Amino acid sequence: MLFYVVLLLLGVGAYYYHFTANRKKIIERLEVVAQRRRDDLAKNVEETRRIADKLDPKRRDYIGGLDFLQLQNELQKGTVTCVEAVRTYFHKAILAHEKTNAVTCFILEADQQAEELDEKAKQASYVKPPMFGVPLSLKECLKLKGYDTTRGFVQDAYRPATEDSIQIEHYKKLGLIPFCQTNVPQSLLSYNCSNPLFGTTTNPFDSTRTCGGSSGGEGALIGGRGSIIGIGTDVGGSVRIPCHFTGTAGIKPSKMRFAHRGGGASVPGKPMIDANDGPMAQDVKANVEFLRNVWGDIDFQSDRDPYCPPVHWNESLYSSEKKLRVGYYIDDGWFTPTPALQRAVLESKKHLENAGHTVIPFYPPRLTKVMQLYFRAVCLDGGQYVLNKLLKDIIEPTIRFQVTLWMVPTWVQRILSYPVSLVFPRMAVLMQSLTRDTFELREAYADIEAYREEYVGMMMKDDLDVILCPASVMPAPQHDIPSKVVSGVSYTCLYNLLDFGAGVVPVTTVSKSDEEKLINEYPETDKWYQTVKKATIGAIGMPIGVQVAAPPFREEAVLRTMREIELAITGK
């Protein structure tokens, strides 16, 4: 018996030695690649600066002070050229990048593309497309011909896309000029923004805090006024959380409103929880104008992707004067948000009521079950796809906690969840969420379908048009917190599970009274609550947004509601 024990221990030791030796070789090789990529970015930034400096500073400041609609109008009239617009945002993006580390690559040929558009505009027969010459920033994972889509994995550096995605092709047709790519968290499955290839992107309001993720580079760049509009992706809040953290506005449409053929994914093969691209901008107006033009020409995407239905922009839904019925909640029953987020919803409720809309309480059902279903459907193979990628890469320190969970076998997590449930019930829920087999996965899909029916049925019973709720559980925390509070996405991931359109509009900032209420009244009943409370202390002045959601193909109602809140707050 002793012989077999010794043999087993020797086998385990040999495997561990082989594993660590192999990991050391991988890391040493990839560190060289990462350093080369960072050196290339430094050169890329300096070349971009050289191009940007060709524009007169006074002219640049004037163009940089225009909002989206003003810039769009001046480009249409010809009082601002495409070259001037691109060089202005090259300059503004460099300033934002130096502050936040938001950019992974500047697209130098944007300047040449702008020159070509300006030349076309000189032809009397040329009809300018609706977004002629507007600079567009792109989340790094979006396929752009000739550029990497690493998703923060060093192993995928220097493997550029061979063609544009259908959506990028469409944006170019509409006159937009992609001018830079922005940073993401490694694997995209986090709401911070850090990876071993490009480093950490910080919040433009406080460098000690995260800009969110996974579209964090977009949030930081737009929040830092380095881009006028950009495109992110969202599988659990990846557009909405960065908007909330950085004081910007954005929307995640339902899956079918954009083409997906030829696109990438954080985890391929998850049919019930799909990511979708969505615009992010400094205000709701820009999102509306962008989507009005994209969906007004949606046949371009539908013709190239038969799975994208030709659902056009619904102006009557957006511009309707019929008063809305809005359901609202400030606590989903899974994770109580901090006081500032609750206040933001209540203030938005009042704004909508003042505009004549009916706003009534709504209680989303069974969020504990939703969290289990969401993580089971996203990590449908128990996290093995992402784990295998990570074990062949340099692992980003801020997601080590998540990686550790994925490394523990599902059956071990299930066993450990029972004693854990006695002291940390919510953690036990997540420990029971990863699937053991295909039978359990099929049950999860069936449960998601049933939940969608239940939720929509509740909305229909109350004749609700949209839902108003918090955008997160807290304002922007420190960079390591998202990995420690993975359950903090309940307010956003719910609408991925439902496949609703959902957007975020900035409403307020954390006040001194919010912090006092946090200190005196916010719960500390488990480790997650304690972590959120500690992370939120000192967040006075940080942006706070609210979330608006509606069933698929009713994104125009979401945007209308967001815009009405924006108008009530800003007056413009």
Coordinates of C-alpha atoms in Angstrom, one line a residue:
M1 CA 0.0 0.0 0.0
L2 CA 2.8 2.4 0.9
F3 CA 4.4 1.7 -2.4
Y4 CA 1.4 2.9 -4.3
V5 CA 1.1 6.0 -2.2
V6 CA 4.7 6.8 -2.9
L7 CA 4.2 6.1 -6.6
L8 CA 1.2 8.4 -6.6
L9 CA 3.1 11.2 -4.9
L10 CA 6.0 10.8 -7.3
G11 CA 3.5 11.0 -10.2
V12 CA 1.9 14.2 -8.8
G13 CA 5.3 15.7 -8.2
A14 CA 6.5 14.9 -11.7
Y15 CA 3.4 16.4 -13.2
Y16 CA 3.7 19.5 -11.1
Y17 CA 7.4 19.9 -12.1
H18 CA 6.5 19.4 -15.8
F19 CA 3.6 21.9 -15.5
T20 CA 5.6 24.6 -13.8
A21 CA 8.6 24.2 -16.1
N22 CA 6.4 24.4 -19.1
R23 CA 4.6 27.5 -17.7
K24 CA 8.0 29.1 -17.1
K25 CA 9.0 28.6 -20.7
I26 CA 5.7 30.0 -22.0
I27 CA 6.0 33.1 -19.8
E28 CA 9.6 33.8 -20.8
R29 CA 8.7 33.6 -24.5
L30 CA 5.5 35.7 -24.2
E31 CA 7.2 38.4 -22.1
V32 CA 9.4 39.1 -25.1
V33 CA 6.3 39.3 -27.3
A34 CA 4.6 41.6 -24.9
Q35 CA 7.6 43.9 -24.6
R36 CA 7.8 44.1 -28.4
R37 CA 4.1 45.0 -28.6
R38 CA 4.4 47.7 -26.0
D39 CA 7.5 49.1 -27.8
D40 CA 5.5 49.1 -31.1
L41 CA 2.7 51.0 -29.4
A42 CA 5.1 53.7 -28.1
K43 CA 6.3 54.2 -31.7
N44 CA 2.8 54.2 -33.0
V45 CA 1.8 56.9 -30.5
E46 CA 4.7 59.1 -31.5
E47 CA 3.9 58.7 -35.2
T48 CA 0.2 59.6 -34.5
R49 CA 1.4 62.7 -32.5
R50 CA 3.5 63.8 -35.5
I51 CA 0.4 63.6 -37.8
A52 CA -1.9 65.3 -35.2
D53 CA 0.6 68.2 -34.8
K54 CA 0.1 69.1 -38.5
L55 CA -3.2 70.7 -37.5
D56 CA -3.3 74.3 -36.2
P57 CA -3.9 74.2 -32.4
K58 CA -6.6 76.8 -32.5
R59 CA -8.4 74.9 -35.2
R60 CA -8.0 71.7 -33.3
D61 CA -9.5 73.2 -30.1
Y62 CA -12.5 74.5 -32.0
I63 CA -13.2 71.1 -33.6
G64 CA -12.6 69.3 -30.3
G65 CA -15.2 71.5 -28.6
L66 CA -18.0 70.3 -31.0
D67 CA -20.4 67.7 -29.9
F68 CA -21.3 64.7 -32.1
L69 CA -24.2 66.4 -33.9
Q70 CA -22.3 69.6 -34.4
L71 CA -19.3 67.8 -35.8
Q72 CA -21.5 65.7 -38.1
N73 CA -23.2 68.9 -39.4
E74 CA -20.0 70.8 -40.0
L75 CA -18.5 67.8 -41.9
Q76 CA -21.6 67.6 -44.0
K77 CA -21.4 71.3 -44.8
G78 CA -17.7 71.1 -45.5
T79 CA -16.8 73.7 -42.9
V80 CA -14.7 71.0 -41.2
T81 CA -12.7 68.5 -43.3
C82 CA -12.3 64.8 -42.6
V83 CA -8.6 65.3 -42.1
E84 CA -9.2 68.0 -39.6
A85 CA -11.6 65.8 -37.6
V86 CA -9.2 62.8 -37.6
R87 CA -6.2 64.8 -36.6
T88 CA -8.2 66.5 -33.8
Y89 CA -9.2 63.2 -32.4
F90 CA -5.7 61.8 -32.8
H91 CA -4.5 64.6 -30.6
K92 CA -7.4 64.3 -28.0
A93 CA -7.0 60.5 -27.9
I94 CA -3.3 60.8 -27.2
L95 CA -4.0 63.1 -24.3
A96 CA -6.6 60.7 -22.9
H97 CA -4.3 57.8 -23.5
E98 CA -1.5 59.4 -21.6
K99 CA -3.9 59.9 -18.7
T100 CA -5.6 56.5 -18.7
N101 CA -3.6 54.0 -21.0
A102 CA -6.8 53.5 -23.0
V103 CA -5.4 52.9 -26.6
T104 CA -3.9 49.7 -27.8
C105 CA -3.2 51.0 -31.4
F106 CA -3.7 54.1 -33.4
I107 CA -4.9 53.4 -37.0
L108 CA -2.5 55.5 -38.9
E109 CA -4.2 55.0 -42.3
A110 CA -7.2 56.9 -40.9
D111 CA -5.4 60.1 -42.0
Q112 CA -5.1 58.8 -45.5
Q113 CA -8.7 57.6 -45.5
A114 CA -9.8 61.1 -44.4
E115 CA -7.8 62.6 -47.3
E116 CA -9.5 60.3 -49.8
L117 CA -12.9 61.2 -48.4
D118 CA -12.1 64.9 -48.7
E119 CA -11.1 64.4 -52.3
K120 CA -14.3 62.6 -53.1
A121 CA -16.3 65.5 -51.5
K122 CA -14.8 67.8 -54.1
Q123 CA -16.7 66.0 -56.8
A124 CA -20.0 67.6 -57.6
S125 CA -21.7 64.2 -58.1
Y126 CA -20.5 62.8 -54.7
V127 CA -23.2 62.3 -52.1
K128 CA -21.8 62.3 -48.6
P129 CA -22.9 59.4 -46.4
P130 CA -24.7 60.4 -43.2
M131 CA -21.7 60.1 -40.8
F132 CA -19.1 61.4 -43.3
G133 CA -15.7 61.8 -41.7
V134 CA -16.7 61.2 -38.1
P135 CA -13.8 59.5 -36.2
L136 CA -14.7 56.2 -34.6
S137 CA -12.8 54.3 -31.8
L138 CA -13.1 50.5 -31.6
K139 CA -12.8 48.0 -28.8
E140 CA -9.8 45.9 -29.5
C141 CA -11.7 42.6 -30.0
L142 CA -13.6 43.9 -33.0
K143 CA -12.3 42.6 -36.3
L144 CA -10.5 45.3 -38.3
K145 CA -8.5 44.2 -41.3
G146 CA -4.8 44.3 -40.6
Y147 CA -5.1 44.7 -36.9
D148 CA -4.9 42.4 -33.9
T149 CA -7.9 41.2 -31.9
T150 CA -6.0 39.7 -28.9
R151 CA -8.7 40.1 -26.2
G152 CA -5.8 40.7 -23.9
F153 CA -4.0 37.4 -24.6
V154 CA -0.3 37.8 -25.4
Q155 CA -0.4 34.6 -27.5
D156 CA -2.7 36.3 -30.0
A157 CA -0.5 39.3 -30.6
Y158 CA 0.7 39.8 -34.2
R159 CA -2.2 37.7 -35.6
P160 CA -4.1 40.5 -37.5
A161 CA -7.6 40.0 -38.8
T162 CA -7.7 39.3 -42.5
E163 CA -10.9 41.2 -43.2
D164 CA -13.3 43.7 -41.6
S165 CA -16.3 42.4 -39.7
I166 CA -19.6 43.1 -41.4
Q167 CA -20.3 45.8 -38.9
I168 CA -17.0 47.6 -39.4
E169 CA -17.5 47.4 -43.2
H170 CA -21.0 49.0 -42.6
Y171 CA -19.6 51.8 -40.5
K172 CA -17.1 52.7 -43.1
K173 CA -19.8 52.7 -45.8
L174 CA -21.7 55.2 -43.6
G175 CA -18.7 57.5 -43.6
L176 CA -17.2 56.7 -40.2
I177 CA -13.4 56.5 -40.0
P178 CA -11.9 54.0 -37.4
F179 CA -9.0 55.8 -35.8
C180 CA -7.9 53.7 -32.8
Q181 CA -8.4 50.5 -30.9
T182 CA -9.0 50.4 -27.2
N183 CA -8.0 48.2 -24.3
V184 CA -9.8 45.2 -22.7
P185 CA -9.4 42.9 -19.8
Q186 CA -7.7 39.6 -20.5
S187 CA -10.4 37.1 -21.8
L188 CA -13.1 39.9 -21.8
L189 CA -14.8 38.1 -18.8
S190 CA -14.2 40.8 -16.3
Y191 CA -15.4 44.3 -15.5
N192 CA -12.0 45.7 -14.8
C193 CA -9.6 46.6 -17.7
S194 CA -6.1 45.1 -17.4
N195 CA -4.1 42.5 -19.3
P196 CA -0.4 41.5 -19.6
L197 CA 0.0 42.8 -23.1
F198 CA -1.1 46.5 -22.7
G199 CA -1.3 46.9 -19.0
T200 CA -4.0 48.6 -16.9
T201 CA -6.5 51.2 -18.2
T202 CA -7.5 53.6 -15.5
N203 CA -10.6 55.7 -14.8
P204 CA -10.3 59.3 -16.2
F205 CA -11.7 60.6 -12.9
D206 CA -9.4 58.7 -10.6
S207 CA -6.4 56.6 -11.7
T208 CA -6.7 54.4 -8.6
R209 CA -10.1 53.1 -9.8
T210 CA -11.1 51.0 -12.8
C211 CA -12.8 52.3 -15.9
G212 CA -14.8 49.1 -16.0
G213 CA -14.9 46.3 -18.6
S214 CA -14.7 44.6 -20.8
S215 CA -15.2 47.7 -23.0
G216 CA -13.1 49.6 -20.5
G217 CA -10.7 51.3 -23.0
E218 CA -13.7 52.8 -24.8
G219 CA -15.2 54.0 -21.5
A220 CA -11.8 55.6 -20.5
L221 CA -11.2 57.2 -23.9
I222 CA -14.7 58.6 -24.3
G223 CA -14.9 59.6 -20.6
G224 CA -11.6 61.3 -21.0
R225 CA -12.9 63.2 -24.1
G226 CA -10.5 61.3 -26.4
S227 CA -13.2 60.0 -28.7
I228 CA -16.6 61.3 -29.7
I229 CA -18.1 57.9 -30.3
G230 CA -16.9 54.3 -30.1
I231 CA -18.0 50.7 -30.3
G232 CA -17.9 48.2 -27.5
T233 CA -19.3 44.7 -27.0
D234 CA -21.4 43.4 -24.1
V235 CA -22.0 39.9 -22.8
G236 CA -22.7 40.8 -19.1
G237 CA -22.5 44.5 -18.8
S238 CA -19.3 45.2 -20.8
V239 CA -20.8 48.3 -22.5
R240 CA -23.0 49.5 -19.6
I241 CA -20.6 49.1 -16.7
P242 CA -17.8 51.2 -18.3
C243 CA -20.4 53.9 -19.2
H244 CA -21.6 53.9 -15.6
F245 CA -18.1 54.1 -14.2
T246 CA -16.9 56.8 -16.6
G247 CA -19.9 59.1 -16.9
T248 CA -20.7 58.2 -20.5
A249 CA -23.8 56.8 -22.3
G250 CA -24.1 53.6 -24.2
I251 CA -26.5 50.8 -25.2
K252 CA -26.4 47.1 -25.7
P253 CA -29.0 46.1 -28.3
S254 CA -30.6 42.7 -28.3
K255 CA -28.7 40.1 -30.2
M256 CA -30.6 40.1 -33.5
R257 CA -30.3 43.8 -34.3
F258 CA -26.7 43.5 -35.6
A259 CA -25.0 41.0 -37.8
H260 CA -22.7 38.4 -36.1
R261 CA -21.4 36.3 -39.0
G262 CA -17.7 36.3 -39.0
G263 CA -17.5 38.0 -35.6
G264 CA -15.5 36.7 -32.5
A265 CA -16.6 35.9 -29.0
S266 CA -15.0 35.6 -25.5
V267 CA -16.3 32.0 -25.3
P268 CA -17.5 30.6 -28.6
G269 CA -20.5 28.3 -28.6
K270 CA -22.7 29.8 -25.9
P271 CA -26.1 30.1 -27.6
M272 CA -28.2 31.5 -24.8
I273 CA -25.9 34.3 -23.7
D274 CA -24.4 36.1 -26.7
A275 CA -22.4 39.3 -26.8
N276 CA -23.6 42.2 -29.0
D277 CA -21.8 45.3 -30.2
G278 CA -23.1 48.6 -29.0
P279 CA -22.3 52.3 -29.3
M280 CA -20.7 54.4 -26.5
A281 CA -20.6 58.1 -26.6
Q282 CA -20.4 61.3 -24.4
D283 CA -24.2 61.6 -24.5
V284 CA -27.4 59.8 -25.5
K285 CA -28.0 62.1 -28.5
A286 CA -24.9 60.7 -30.2
N287 CA -26.1 57.1 -29.6
V288 CA -29.5 57.9 -31.1
E289 CA -28.0 59.6 -34.2
F290 CA -25.5 56.7 -34.7
L291 CA -28.2 54.0 -34.5
R292 CA -30.7 56.0 -36.5
N293 CA -28.3 55.8 -39.4
V294 CA -27.0 52.3 -38.9
W295 CA -30.4 50.7 -38.5
G296 CA -31.8 53.0 -41.1
D297 CA -29.4 51.1 -43.5
I298 CA -29.6 47.7 -41.8
D299 CA -30.2 46.0 -45.1
F300 CA -26.5 46.2 -45.6
Q301 CA -25.9 43.9 -42.7
S302 CA -28.9 41.7 -43.4
D303 CA -27.8 41.1 -47.0
R304 CA -24.5 39.8 -45.7
D305 CA -25.8 37.9 -42.7
P306 CA -29.1 36.0 -43.2
Y307 CA -29.4 35.6 -39.4
C308 CA -29.7 39.4 -39.0
P309 CA -33.3 40.4 -39.7
P310 CA -33.8 43.6 -41.5
V311 CA -35.4 45.5 -38.6
H312 CA -35.1 49.2 -39.4
W313 CA -34.9 52.1 -37.1
N314 CA -38.4 52.7 -35.6
E315 CA -38.7 56.5 -35.5
S316 CA -42.3 56.4 -34.4
L317 CA -41.3 54.4 -31.3
Y318 CA -38.5 56.8 -30.5
S319 CA -40.4 60.0 -31.2
S320 CA -43.8 58.9 -29.9
E321 CA -45.6 61.4 -27.6
K322 CA -47.5 58.6 -25.9
K323 CA -46.6 58.5 -22.3
L324 CA -44.6 55.5 -21.1
R325 CA -45.3 53.0 -18.4
V326 CA -42.1 52.3 -16.5
G327 CA -41.3 49.7 -14.0
Y328 CA -38.5 50.5 -11.6
Y329 CA -36.5 48.9 -8.8
I330 CA -33.5 49.9 -6.6
D331 CA -32.6 46.5 -5.3
D332 CA -32.8 43.2 -7.2
G333 CA -32.9 41.0 -4.2
W334 CA -29.4 39.6 -4.9
F335 CA -27.0 42.5 -4.3
T336 CA -28.1 45.7 -2.7
P337 CA -26.4 48.6 -4.5
T338 CA -24.7 51.4 -2.6
P339 CA -26.7 54.5 -1.7
A340 CA -25.6 56.7 -4.7
L341 CA -26.9 54.2 -7.1
Q342 CA -30.3 53.9 -5.4
R343 CA -30.6 57.7 -5.3
A344 CA -29.8 57.9 -9.0
V345 CA -32.7 55.6 -9.8
L346 CA -35.1 57.5 -7.6
E347 CA -34.1 60.9 -9.1
S348 CA -34.6 59.4 -12.6
K349 CA -38.0 58.1 -11.6
K350 CA -38.9 61.6 -10.5
H351 CA -37.7 63.1 -13.8
L352 CA -39.8 60.7 -15.7
E353 CA -42.9 61.3 -13.6
N354 CA -42.4 65.1 -14.1
A355 CA -42.5 64.4 -17.8
G356 CA -45.9 62.7 -17.4
H357 CA -44.9 59.1 -17.5
T358 CA -46.3 56.4 -15.1
V359 CA -43.5 54.8 -13.0
I360 CA -44.5 51.9 -10.8
P361 CA -42.5 49.4 -8.6
F362 CA -41.3 46.2 -10.4
Y363 CA -39.6 43.3 -8.7
P364 CA -37.4 41.1 -10.9
P365 CA -38.0 37.5 -9.8
R366 CA -35.5 35.0 -8.5
L367 CA -32.2 36.7 -9.0
T368 CA -30.4 34.1 -7.1
K369 CA -31.4 31.5 -9.7
V370 CA -30.6 34.0 -12.5
M371 CA -27.0 34.3 -11.3
Q372 CA -26.6 30.6 -11.3
L373 CA -28.1 30.3 -14.8
Y374 CA -26.0 33.2 -16.2
F375 CA -22.7 31.8 -15.0
R376 CA -23.7 28.3 -16.1
A377 CA -24.6 29.4 -19.6
V378 CA -21.5 31.8 -20.0
C379 CA -19.0 29.2 -18.7
L380 CA -20.9 26.4 -20.4
D381 CA -17.9 24.1 -20.3
G382 CA -17.1 24.8 -16.7
G383 CA -14.7 27.6 -17.7
Q384 CA -12.3 25.2 -19.5
Y385 CA -12.1 27.1 -22.8
V386 CA -10.9 30.3 -21.1
L387 CA -8.8 28.4 -18.6
N388 CA -6.9 26.5 -21.3
K389 CA -6.2 29.9 -23.1
L390 CA -5.0 31.4 -19.8
L391 CA -2.7 28.5 -19.0
K392 CA -0.9 29.1 -22.3
D393 CA -0.5 32.8 -21.5
I394 CA 0.8 35.2 -18.9
I395 CA -2.1 35.4 -16.4
E396 CA -3.2 38.9 -15.5
P397 CA -2.9 39.3 -11.7
T398 CA -6.2 41.1 -11.3
I399 CA -8.2 38.0 -12.5
R400 CA -6.2 35.4 -10.6
F401 CA -9.2 34.8 -8.2
Q402 CA -11.4 33.9 -11.2
V403 CA -8.7 31.7 -12.6
T404 CA -8.4 29.9 -9.3
L405 CA -12.1 29.1 -9.3
W406 CA -12.0 27.7 -12.8
M407 CA -9.1 25.5 -11.8
V408 CA -11.1 23.8 -9.0
P409 CA -13.0 20.9 -10.5
T410 CA -16.7 21.3 -10.6
W411 CA -17.4 18.3 -8.4
V412 CA -15.0 19.7 -5.8
Q413 CA -16.8 23.1 -5.9
R414 CA -20.1 21.3 -5.4
I415 CA -18.9 19.5 -2.3
L416 CA -17.2 22.5 -0.8
S417 CA -20.3 24.7 -1.4
Y418 CA -22.2 22.9 1.4
P419 CA -20.0 24.0 4.3
V420 CA -19.4 27.4 2.5
S421 CA -23.2 27.9 2.5
L422 CA -23.2 28.0 6.3
V423 CA -21.0 31.1 6.4
F424 CA -21.2 32.6 2.9
P425 CA -24.4 31.6 1.2
R426 CA -24.0 33.7 -1.9
M427 CA -20.6 32.4 -2.7
A428 CA -22.0 28.9 -2.3
V429 CA -24.6 29.8 -5.0
L430 CA -21.8 30.5 -7.5
M431 CA -19.9 27.5 -6.5
Q432 CA -22.9 25.4 -7.5
S433 CA -23.3 27.2 -10.9
L434 CA -20.8 25.6 -13.2
T435 CA -22.3 22.7 -15.1
R436 CA -21.3 19.1 -14.5
D437 CA -22.7 17.5 -17.7
T438 CA -24.7 18.2 -20.8
F439 CA -27.9 17.1 -19.0
E440 CA -27.5 19.9 -16.5
L441 CA -26.6 22.3 -19.3
R442 CA -29.8 21.4 -21.2
E443 CA -31.8 22.0 -18.0
A444 CA -30.2 25.4 -17.7
Y445 CA -31.2 26.4 -21.2
A446 CA -34.7 25.3 -20.5
D447 CA -34.7 27.3 -17.3
I448 CA -33.5 30.4 -19.1
E449 CA -36.3 30.1 -21.7
A450 CA -38.8 29.7 -18.9
Y451 CA -37.4 32.7 -17.0
R452 CA -37.7 34.8 -20.2
E453 CA -41.4 33.9 -20.4
E454 CA -41.9 34.7 -16.8
Y455 CA -40.2 38.1 -16.9
V456 CA -41.9 39.2 -20.1
G457 CA -45.2 38.0 -18.7
M458 CA -44.8 40.2 -15.6
M459 CA -44.0 43.2 -17.8
M460 CA -47.1 42.5 -20.0
K461 CA -49.3 42.1 -17.0
D462 CA -48.4 45.6 -15.8
D463 CA -48.4 46.9 -19.4
L464 CA -44.8 48.1 -19.0
D465 CA -42.8 49.6 -21.8
V466 CA -39.3 49.8 -20.1
I467 CA -37.5 49.0 -16.9
L468 CA -35.5 51.5 -14.9
C469 CA -32.9 50.2 -12.4
P470 CA -29.3 50.6 -11.2
A471 CA -26.4 50.0 -13.6
S472 CA -24.2 48.2 -11.0
V473 CA -23.8 47.7 -7.3
M474 CA -21.2 50.4 -6.8
P475 CA -19.4 53.3 -8.4
A476 CA -16.0 52.6 -10.0
P477 CA -13.9 50.5 -7.5
Q478 CA -10.2 49.9 -7.3
H479 CA -8.7 47.7 -10.1
D480 CA -8.6 44.5 -8.2
I481 CA -12.2 44.6 -6.9
P482 CA -14.1 43.2 -9.9
S483 CA -12.3 39.9 -9.6
K484 CA -13.2 39.7 -5.9
V485 CA -16.8 40.6 -6.5
V486 CA -17.7 38.6 -9.6
S487 CA -21.3 38.6 -8.5
G488 CA -21.5 42.4 -8.8
V489 CA -22.8 42.1 -12.4
S490 CA -26.4 41.1 -11.5
Y491 CA -28.0 44.3 -12.6
T492 CA -26.5 44.1 -16.1
C493 CA -26.1 40.3 -16.8
L494 CA -29.9 39.9 -16.2
Y495 CA -30.5 41.7 -19.5
N496 CA -28.0 39.6 -21.4
L497 CA -29.8 36.5 -20.1
L498 CA -33.1 38.0 -21.2
D499 CA -31.6 39.3 -24.4
F500 CA -33.2 42.7 -23.8
G501 CA -31.9 46.0 -25.2
A502 CA -30.4 47.9 -22.3
G503 CA -28.5 51.2 -22.0
V504 CA -26.9 53.4 -19.4
V505 CA -27.2 57.2 -19.0
P506 CA -25.1 59.3 -16.6
V507 CA -27.3 60.9 -13.9
T508 CA -25.3 62.1 -10.9
T509 CA -22.1 61.7 -8.9
V510 CA -21.4 60.3 -5.5
S511 CA -22.1 62.9 -2.8
K512 CA -20.9 63.4 0.7
S513 CA -24.3 62.4 2.1
D514 CA -24.2 59.2 -0.1
E515 CA -20.9 58.3 1.6
E516 CA -22.3 59.0 5.1
K517 CA -25.2 56.8 4.4
L518 CA -22.9 54.1 3.0
I519 CA -20.8 54.2 6.2
N520 CA -23.8 54.2 8.6
E521 CA -26.4 52.0 6.8
Y522 CA -24.9 49.8 4.1
P523 CA -24.9 46.1 5.0
E524 CA -21.7 44.1 5.9
T525 CA -23.4 40.7 6.1
D526 CA -20.8 38.9 4.0
K527 CA -17.4 39.3 2.4
W528 CA -18.8 40.8 -0.9
Y529 CA -20.8 43.5 0.9
Q530 CA -17.7 44.3 3.1
T531 CA -15.5 44.6 0.0
V532 CA -18.0 46.8 -1.9
K533 CA -18.4 49.1 1.1
K534 CA -14.7 49.5 1.6
A535 CA -14.1 50.0 -2.2
T536 CA -16.8 52.7 -2.3
I537 CA -15.5 54.8 0.6
G538 CA -13.6 57.7 -1.0
A539 CA -15.6 57.7 -4.2
I540 CA -17.1 61.1 -3.7
G541 CA -17.4 62.8 -7.1
M542 CA -17.3 59.6 -9.1
P543 CA -20.0 59.3 -11.9
I544 CA -23.2 57.4 -11.4
G545 CA -25.5 56.2 -14.2
V546 CA -28.9 54.4 -14.3
Q547 CA -29.9 51.6 -16.6
V548 CA -33.0 51.4 -18.9
A549 CA -34.0 48.1 -20.5
A550 CA -36.8 46.8 -22.8
P551 CA -37.6 43.6 -24.7
P552 CA -35.9 42.8 -28.0
F553 CA -36.5 45.2 -31.0
R554 CA -37.7 48.0 -28.7
E555 CA -34.3 49.7 -28.3
E556 CA -35.8 52.9 -29.5
A557 CA -38.0 53.0 -26.4
V558 CA -34.9 52.5 -24.3
L559 CA -33.1 55.4 -26.1
R560 CA -36.2 57.6 -25.8
T561 CA -36.3 57.0 -22.0
M562 CA -32.6 57.6 -21.7
R563 CA -32.8 60.8 -23.7
E564 CA -35.7 62.1 -21.6
I565 CA -33.6 61.5 -18.4
E566 CA -30.6 63.2 -20.1
L567 CA -32.7 66.2 -21.1
A568 CA -34.1 66.6 -17.6
I569 CA -30.6 66.6 -16.1
T570 CA -28.6 68.6 -18.7
G571 CA -31.4 70.7 -20.4
K572 CA -29.8 69.9 -23.7

